Amino acid sequence: MSRSHSDALDASGTDSGGAVAAPRRRVGLLPRILVAIVAGVLVGLVAPTWLVQAFATFNGLFSNFLGFIVPVLILALVAPAIGDIGRGAGKLLALTGGIAYGSTLLGGFGALLVCLLVFPLILTPGSFEAMANPEDALLGPLFEVQMDPPFGVMTALLLAFVLGIGLTMLPRGALHESFDQLRSIIERVVMGLIVPLLPVYIFGVFLNMTAAGEVFKVITTFLGVILLVFGLTVVLLLVQYVVAGAIAGRNPFTALKTMLPAYATALGTSSSAATIPVTLRQTLLLGVRRPIASFVIPLCATIHLAGSTVKIVSFSIAVLFLSGQSIDVPVFVGFIFMLGVTMVAAPGVPGGAIVAASGLLSSMLGFTEPQVALMVATYIAIDSFGTATNVTGDAAIAMIVDKIAGDRLIEDSEDEGLERRDDEEAATGADAG
């Protein structure tokens, strides 16, 4: 198009001849992810080794980059979000943490009750078989490039809390502007690099899984348990969104539909932390205010593990049942309470939750090494479903927090801003005198 013709286009999208300029249609993230999953499974059935290894190499590089950028992302989003919220950030942290922990306990105790009732009907006691970790069968990359993060996820959260709370105590100035600019840089990296490449990464994941075949052996062996766990995660999400919708005054089913891209992304990444950009974007579309969403979503990616808890509780009961061992309910109650705390350090790494929980499986439930290996195998085989439940539930928590504390925090921030301006004006006047 020539420059003169381009200048003739007005703001309404019509040119000088009255023709309407056709808008560029972009394919949404959810369709691209679904296509990537289906294509990965189909191509994996016939793909040569070199092709699988080529995508494994890309996935290794992309995964390492995610591991590098996620702690920086958490710091860049959470710290300025706390600073924007103001002096009510401590209360917001307590409120968000309490809701997330309650949701995790709800998932764990719900799974315990259902599994105790259903497993005797669908499983045969004593049919335990040793099974290898399915990750061992996946083809490795052609080469690797180490990308060590500047700090860990927990360090990023603690640093974000300390700096964010510190920002609430200072007049708005250069430090606030620096964090705003850091947030802008990270958001551009996310939307310009990470999100566009996610479908390619997910394609590579399912390509390798299908070519290896081991994952599907695990799925076949535990098909009944897997179907039950999937049903439990769906029920958990419905409960979360019905409660959130009732509190926030929104249609829970419309909200769930809005979060489908985040759910689908987590299916491929198997990482709550790596899915933060998509979860945050979809949460904003729900109408949650940006300061609340920027605080709650990265935080919940680390502390809200309701879906993972459902899976670990369900599979641990299944392994014990298949091993012919008795289920000690009081021990499992304590196990669930501890699980919600222990797995806080797990997100950011696919399969990290079961790694963090393996110590509890041995110490509290008395799992042997083969039983722990079987737990790892079954968990990693369908790791993505628990992660998808985790991240989708994060938005429900954000809706609740936004409704309960959002108005009050915004008012406090405005009052605090007026106080800061008065203090700055007083300081300026004193300097002038």
Coordinates of N, CA and C in Angstrom, one line a residue, residues 166-331:
G166 N 8.7 -2.6 50.8 CA 9.5 -1.4 50.9 C 9.1 -0.2 50.0
L167 N 8.6 -0.6 48.8 CA 8.1 0.5 47.9 C 6.8 1.2 48.5
T168 N 6.1 0.4 49.3 CA 4.9 1.1 49.8 C 5.2 2.1 50.9
M169 N 6.4 2.1 51.4 CA 6.9 3.0 52.5 C 7.6 4.2 51.9
L170 N 7.9 4.2 50.6 CA 8.7 5.3 50.0 C 7.8 6.2 49.1
P171 N 8.1 7.5 49.0 CA 7.4 8.3 48.0 C 7.7 7.8 46.6
R172 N 6.7 7.9 45.8 CA 6.9 7.4 44.4 C 8.0 8.2 43.7
G173 N 9.0 7.5 43.2 CA 10.1 8.1 42.6 C 10.8 7.2 41.6
A174 N 12.2 7.3 41.6 CA 12.9 6.6 40.6 C 12.9 5.1 40.8
L175 N 12.8 4.6 42.0 CA 12.8 3.2 42.2 C 11.5 2.6 41.7
H176 N 10.3 3.3 42.0 CA 9.1 2.9 41.4 C 9.1 2.8 39.9
E177 N 9.6 3.9 39.3 CA 9.7 4.0 37.9 C 10.6 2.8 37.3
S178 N 11.6 2.5 38.0 CA 12.5 1.4 37.5 C 11.8 0.1 37.5
F179 N 11.0 -0.2 38.6 CA 10.3 -1.4 38.6 C 9.1 -1.4 37.6
D180 N 8.5 -0.3 37.3 CA 7.5 -0.2 36.3 C 8.1 -0.5 34.9
Q181 N 9.3 0.0 34.7 CA 10.0 -0.3 33.4 C 10.4 -1.7 33.3
L182 N 10.9 -2.3 34.4 CA 11.3 -3.7 34.4 C 10.0 -4.6 34.1
R183 N 8.9 -4.2 34.7 CA 7.7 -5.0 34.4 C 7.3 -4.9 32.9
S184 N 7.5 -3.7 32.4 CA 7.1 -3.5 30.9 C 8.1 -4.3 30.1
I185 N 9.3 -4.4 30.4 CA 10.3 -5.2 29.6 C 9.9 -6.7 29.7
I186 N 9.6 -7.2 30.9 CA 9.3 -8.6 31.0 C 8.0 -8.9 30.3
E187 N 7.0 -8.0 30.4 CA 5.7 -8.3 29.7 C 5.9 -8.3 28.2
R188 N 6.9 -7.5 27.6 CA 7.2 -7.6 26.2 C 7.9 -8.9 25.8
V189 N 8.8 -9.3 26.7 CA 9.4 -10.6 26.5 C 8.4 -11.7 26.4
V190 N 7.5 -11.7 27.4 CA 6.5 -12.7 27.5 C 5.6 -12.8 26.3
M191 N 5.0 -11.6 25.9 CA 4.1 -11.6 24.8 C 4.8 -11.6 23.4
G192 N 6.0 -11.2 23.3 CA 6.7 -11.2 22.0 C 7.5 -12.5 21.7
L193 N 7.8 -13.2 22.8 CA 8.7 -14.4 22.6 C 8.1 -15.7 23.2
I194 N 7.8 -15.6 24.5 CA 7.3 -16.9 25.1 C 6.0 -17.4 24.6
V195 N 5.0 -16.5 24.6 CA 3.6 -16.9 24.2 C 3.6 -17.4 22.7
P196 N 4.2 -16.7 21.8 CA 4.2 -17.2 20.4 C 4.9 -18.6 20.2
L197 N 5.9 -18.9 21.1 CA 6.6 -20.2 20.9 C 6.0 -21.3 21.7
L198 N 5.1 -21.0 22.6 CA 4.5 -22.1 23.4 C 3.9 -23.2 22.6
P199 N 3.1 -22.9 21.5 CA 2.6 -24.1 20.7 C 3.7 -25.0 20.2
V200 N 4.8 -24.4 19.7 CA 5.9 -25.2 19.2 C 6.5 -26.1 20.3
Y201 N 6.6 -25.5 21.5 CA 7.1 -26.3 22.7 C 6.2 -27.4 23.0
I202 N 4.9 -27.1 23.0 CA 3.9 -28.1 23.4 C 3.9 -29.2 22.3
F203 N 4.0 -28.9 21.0 CA 4.1 -29.9 20.0 C 5.3 -30.8 20.2
G204 N 6.4 -30.2 20.6 CA 7.6 -31.1 20.9 C 7.4 -32.0 22.0
V205 N 6.7 -31.5 23.1 CA 6.5 -32.4 24.3 C 5.6 -33.6 23.9
F206 N 4.5 -33.4 23.2 CA 3.7 -34.5 22.8 C 4.3 -35.4 21.7
L207 N 5.1 -34.8 20.9 CA 5.8 -35.6 19.9 C 6.7 -36.6 20.6
N208 N 7.5 -36.1 21.5 CA 8.4 -37.0 22.2 C 7.7 -38.1 23.1
M209 N 6.6 -37.6 23.8 CA 5.9 -38.6 24.6 C 5.3 -39.7 23.7
T210 N 4.8 -39.3 22.6 CA 4.1 -40.4 21.7 C 5.2 -41.3 21.1
A211 N 6.3 -40.7 20.7 CA 7.4 -41.5 20.1 C 8.0 -42.5 21.2
A212 N 8.0 -42.1 22.4 CA 8.6 -43.0 23.5 C 7.7 -44.1 23.8
G213 N 6.4 -43.8 23.9 CA 5.4 -44.9 24.1 C 5.2 -45.3 25.6
E214 N 6.2 -45.0 26.4 CA 6.2 -45.4 27.8 C 5.1 -44.8 28.6
V215 N 4.8 -43.5 28.3 CA 3.8 -42.8 29.0 C 2.4 -43.4 28.8
F216 N 2.2 -43.9 27.6 CA 0.9 -44.5 27.4 C 0.7 -45.9 28.0
K217 N 1.9 -46.5 28.3 CA 1.8 -47.8 29.1 C 1.3 -47.5 30.5
V218 N 1.9 -46.4 31.1 CA 1.4 -46.0 32.4 C 0.0 -45.6 32.4
I219 N -0.5 -44.9 31.4 CA -1.8 -44.4 31.3 C -2.8 -45.6 31.2
T220 N -2.4 -46.6 30.4 CA -3.2 -47.8 30.3 C -3.4 -48.6 31.6
T221 N -2.2 -48.8 32.3 CA -2.2 -49.5 33.5 C -3.1 -48.9 34.6
F222 N -3.1 -47.5 34.7 CA -3.9 -46.8 35.7 C -5.0 -46.1 35.1
L223 N -5.6 -46.6 34.0 CA -6.7 -45.9 33.3 C -7.8 -45.5 34.2
G224 N -8.3 -46.5 35.1 CA -9.4 -46.2 36.0 C -9.1 -45.1 37.0
V225 N -7.8 -45.1 37.5 CA -7.4 -44.1 38.5 C -7.3 -42.7 37.8
I226 N -6.8 -42.7 36.6 CA -6.6 -41.5 35.8 C -8.0 -40.8 35.5
L227 N -8.9 -41.6 35.1 CA -10.3 -41.1 34.8 C -10.9 -40.5 36.1
L228 N -10.7 -41.2 37.2 CA -11.3 -40.7 38.4 C -10.6 -39.4 38.8
V229 N -9.3 -39.3 38.7 CA -8.6 -38.1 39.1 C -9.0 -37.0 38.2
F230 N -9.1 -37.2 36.9 CA -9.6 -36.2 36.0 C -10.9 -35.7 36.3
G231 N -11.8 -36.6 36.7 CA -13.2 -36.2 37.1 C -13.1 -35.4 38.4
L232 N -12.2 -35.7 39.3 CA -12.1 -35.0 40.6 C -11.6 -33.5 40.3
T233 N -10.7 -33.4 39.3 CA -10.1 -32.1 39.0 C -11.2 -31.2 38.4
V234 N -12.0 -31.8 37.6 CA -13.1 -31.1 36.9 C -14.1 -30.6 38.0
V235 N -14.5 -31.5 38.9 CA -15.4 -31.1 40.0 C -14.8 -30.0 40.9
L236 N -13.5 -30.1 41.2 CA -12.8 -29.1 42.0 C -12.9 -27.8 41.3
L237 N -12.6 -27.7 40.0 CA -12.7 -26.4 39.3 C -14.1 -25.9 39.3
L238 N -15.1 -26.7 39.1 CA -16.5 -26.3 39.2 C -16.8 -25.7 40.5
V239 N -16.4 -26.3 41.6 CA -16.6 -25.8 43.0 C -15.9 -24.5 43.2
Q240 N -14.7 -24.4 42.7 CA -13.9 -23.2 42.9 C -14.6 -22.0 42.2
Y241 N -15.1 -22.2 41.0 CA -15.6 -21.2 40.2 C -17.1 -20.8 40.6
V242 N -17.8 -21.8 41.0 CA -19.1 -21.5 41.5 C -19.0 -20.6 42.8
V243 N -18.1 -21.0 43.7 CA -17.9 -20.1 44.9 C -17.4 -18.8 44.5
A244 N -16.4 -18.7 43.6 CA -15.8 -17.4 43.2 C -16.9 -16.6 42.4
G245 N -17.7 -17.3 41.6 CA -18.7 -16.5 40.9 C -19.7 -16.0 41.8
A246 N -20.1 -16.7 42.8 CA -21.1 -16.3 43.8 C -20.6 -15.1 44.6
I247 N -19.3 -15.1 44.9 CA -18.7 -14.0 45.7 C -18.5 -12.8 44.8
A248 N -18.0 -13.0 43.6 CA -17.6 -11.9 42.7 C -18.8 -11.4 41.9
G249 N -19.9 -12.1 41.9 CA -21.1 -11.7 41.0 C -20.8 -12.0 39.6
R250 N -20.1 -13.0 39.2 CA -19.9 -13.3 37.8 C -20.4 -14.7 37.4
N251 N -20.6 -14.9 36.2 CA -21.1 -16.2 35.7 C -19.9 -17.2 35.8
P252 N -19.9 -18.3 36.6 CA -18.8 -19.1 36.7 C -18.4 -19.9 35.5
F253 N -19.4 -20.2 34.6 CA -19.1 -21.0 33.4 C -18.5 -20.1 32.4
T254 N -18.9 -18.8 32.3 CA -18.3 -17.9 31.4 C -16.8 -17.7 31.8
A255 N -16.6 -17.5 33.1 CA -15.2 -17.3 33.6 C -14.3 -18.5 33.3
L256 N -14.9 -19.8 33.5 CA -14.1 -21.0 33.2 C -13.8 -21.0 31.7
K257 N -14.7 -20.6 30.8 CA -14.4 -20.6 29.4 C -13.3 -19.6 29.1
T258 N -13.3 -18.5 29.7 CA -12.3 -17.5 29.5 C -10.9 -18.0 29.9
M259 N -10.8 -18.9 30.9 CA -9.5 -19.4 31.3 C -9.1 -20.7 30.6
L260 N -9.8 -21.1 29.6 CA -9.4 -22.3 28.8 C -8.0 -22.2 28.2
P261 N -7.6 -21.0 27.6 CA -6.3 -20.9 27.1 C -5.2 -21.2 28.1
A262 N -5.4 -20.8 29.4 CA -4.4 -21.0 30.4 C -4.4 -22.5 30.7
Y263 N -5.6 -23.2 30.8 CA -5.7 -24.6 31.0 C -4.9 -25.4 30.0
A264 N -5.2 -25.0 28.7 CA -4.6 -25.7 27.6 C -3.0 -25.5 27.6
T265 N -2.6 -24.3 27.9 CA -1.2 -24.0 28.0 C -0.5 -24.9 29.0
A266 N -1.1 -25.0 30.2 CA -0.6 -25.8 31.3 C -0.5 -27.3 30.9
L267 N -1.5 -27.7 30.1 CA -1.4 -29.1 29.6 C -0.1 -29.4 28.9
G268 N 0.4 -28.4 28.2 CA 1.6 -28.7 27.4 C 2.9 -28.4 28.2
T269 N 2.9 -27.3 29.1 CA 4.1 -27.0 29.8 C 4.3 -27.8 31.1
S270 N 3.2 -28.3 31.7 CA 3.3 -29.0 33.0 C 3.9 -28.1 34.0
S271 N 3.9 -26.8 33.9 CA 4.5 -25.9 34.9 C 3.6 -24.7 35.2
S272 N 3.2 -24.6 36.4 CA 2.4 -23.4 36.8 C 3.2 -22.1 36.6
A273 N 4.4 -22.1 36.9 CA 5.2 -20.9 36.7 C 5.4 -20.5 35.3
A274 N 5.6 -21.5 34.4 CA 5.8 -21.2 33.0 C 4.5 -20.7 32.3
T275 N 3.3 -21.0 33.0 CA 2.0 -20.6 32.4 C 1.6 -19.3 32.9
I276 N 2.3 -18.6 33.8 CA 1.9 -17.4 34.4 C 1.5 -16.3 33.4
P277 N 2.3 -16.1 32.3 CA 1.9 -15.1 31.4 C 0.5 -15.3 30.8
V278 N 0.1 -16.5 30.4 CA -1.2 -16.7 29.9 C -2.3 -16.6 31.0
T279 N -2.0 -17.2 32.1 CA -2.9 -17.1 33.3 C -3.2 -15.7 33.6
L280 N -2.2 -14.8 33.7 CA -2.4 -13.4 34.0 C -3.2 -12.7 32.9
R281 N -2.9 -13.0 31.7 CA -3.7 -12.3 30.6 C -5.1 -12.7 30.7
Q282 N -5.5 -13.9 30.9 CA -6.9 -14.4 30.9 C -7.6 -13.9 32.2
T283 N -6.8 -13.8 33.3 CA -7.4 -13.3 34.5 C -7.8 -11.8 34.3
L284 N -7.0 -11.0 33.6 CA -7.3 -9.6 33.4 C -8.6 -9.5 32.5
L285 N -8.8 -10.5 31.6 CA -10.0 -10.5 30.8 C -11.3 -10.8 31.6
L286 N -11.1 -11.4 32.8 CA -12.2 -11.7 33.7 C -12.7 -10.4 34.4
G287 N -11.9 -9.3 34.3 CA -12.2 -8.1 34.9 C -11.5 -7.8 36.3
V288 N -10.6 -8.7 36.6 CA -9.8 -8.5 37.8 C -8.9 -7.4 37.6
R289 N -8.8 -6.5 38.6 CA -7.9 -5.3 38.5 C -6.4 -5.7 38.4
R290 N -5.7 -5.0 37.6 CA -4.3 -5.4 37.3 C -3.5 -5.5 38.5
P291 N -3.5 -4.5 39.5 CA -2.7 -4.7 40.7 C -3.0 -6.0 41.4
I292 N -4.3 -6.3 41.5 CA -4.6 -7.6 42.2 C -4.2 -8.8 41.4
A293 N -4.4 -8.8 40.1 CA -4.0 -10.0 39.3 C -2.5 -10.1 39.3
S294 N -1.8 -9.0 39.1 CA -0.3 -9.1 39.1 C 0.3 -9.6 40.4
F295 N -0.5 -9.4 41.5 CA 0.0 -9.9 42.8 C -0.4 -11.4 43.0
V296 N -1.7 -11.7 42.7 CA -2.3 -13.0 43.1 C -1.8 -14.1 42.2
I297 N -1.7 -13.9 40.9 CA -1.4 -15.0 39.9 C 0.0 -15.5 40.1
P298 N 1.0 -14.7 40.1 CA 2.4 -15.2 40.3 C 2.5 -15.9 41.7
L299 N 1.9 -15.3 42.7 CA 1.9 -15.9 44.1 C 1.3 -17.3 44.1
C300 N 0.1 -17.3 43.5 CA -0.7 -18.6 43.5 C 0.0 -19.7 42.7
A301 N 0.8 -19.3 41.7 CA 1.5 -20.2 40.9 C 2.5 -21.0 41.7
T302 N 2.8 -20.4 42.9 CA 3.8 -21.1 43.8 C 3.1 -21.7 45.0
I303 N 2.0 -21.2 45.5 CA 1.4 -21.6 46.7 C 0.1 -22.4 46.6
H304 N -0.5 -22.3 45.4 CA -1.8 -22.9 45.2 C -1.7 -24.2 44.3
L305 N -1.8 -25.4 45.0 CA -1.5 -26.6 44.3 C -2.7 -27.6 44.5
A306 N -3.9 -27.1 44.4 CA -5.0 -28.0 44.7 C -5.1 -29.2 43.7
G307 N -4.8 -28.9 42.4 CA -4.9 -30.0 41.4 C -3.8 -31.0 41.7
S308 N -2.6 -30.6 42.0 CA -1.5 -31.5 42.3 C -1.8 -32.3 43.5
T309 N -2.4 -31.7 44.5 CA -2.7 -32.4 45.7 C -3.7 -33.5 45.5
V310 N -4.7 -33.2 44.6 CA -5.7 -34.3 44.2 C -5.0 -35.5 43.6
K311 N -4.1 -35.2 42.7 CA -3.4 -36.3 42.0 C -2.5 -37.1 43.0
I312 N -1.7 -36.4 43.8 CA -0.8 -37.1 44.7 C -1.5 -37.9 45.7
V313 N -2.6 -37.4 46.3 CA -3.4 -38.1 47.3 C -4.0 -39.3 46.6
S314 N -4.6 -39.1 45.4 CA -5.3 -40.2 44.7 C -4.3 -41.3 44.3
F315 N -3.2 -41.0 43.8 CA -2.3 -42.0 43.3 C -1.6 -42.7 44.5
S316 N -1.3 -42.0 45.6 CA -0.7 -42.6 46.7 C -1.6 -43.7 47.3
I317 N -2.9 -43.3 47.4 CA -3.9 -44.3 47.9 C -4.0 -45.5 46.9
A318 N -3.9 -45.2 45.6 CA -4.0 -46.3 44.6 C -2.8 -47.2 44.7
V319 N -1.6 -46.7 44.9 CA -0.4 -47.5 45.0 C -0.4 -48.4 46.3
L320 N -0.8 -47.8 47.4 CA -1.0 -48.6 48.6 C -2.0 -49.7 48.5
F321 N -3.1 -49.3 47.8 CA -4.2 -50.3 47.6 C -3.7 -51.5 46.7
L322 N -3.0 -51.1 45.6 CA -2.5 -52.1 44.7 C -1.4 -53.0 45.3
S323 N -0.8 -52.4 46.3 CA 0.3 -53.2 47.0 C -0.3 -54.0 48.1
G324 N -1.6 -54.0 48.4 CA -2.2 -54.8 49.4 C -2.1 -54.2 50.8
Q325 N -1.7 -52.9 50.9 CA -1.5 -52.3 52.2 C -2.8 -51.6 52.7
S326 N -2.9 -51.5 54.0 CA -4.1 -50.8 54.5 C -3.9 -49.3 54.4
I327 N -5.0 -48.6 54.4 CA -5.0 -47.1 54.3 C -5.3 -46.5 55.7
D328 N -4.4 -45.8 56.3 CA -4.5 -45.2 57.6 C -5.0 -43.8 57.4
V329 N -6.3 -43.6 57.7 CA -7.0 -42.3 57.4 C -6.4 -41.2 58.2
P330 N -6.2 -41.3 59.6 CA -5.6 -40.2 60.3 C -4.2 -39.8 59.8
V331 N -3.4 -40.8 59.4 CA -2.1 -40.5 58.8 C -2.2 -39.7 57.5

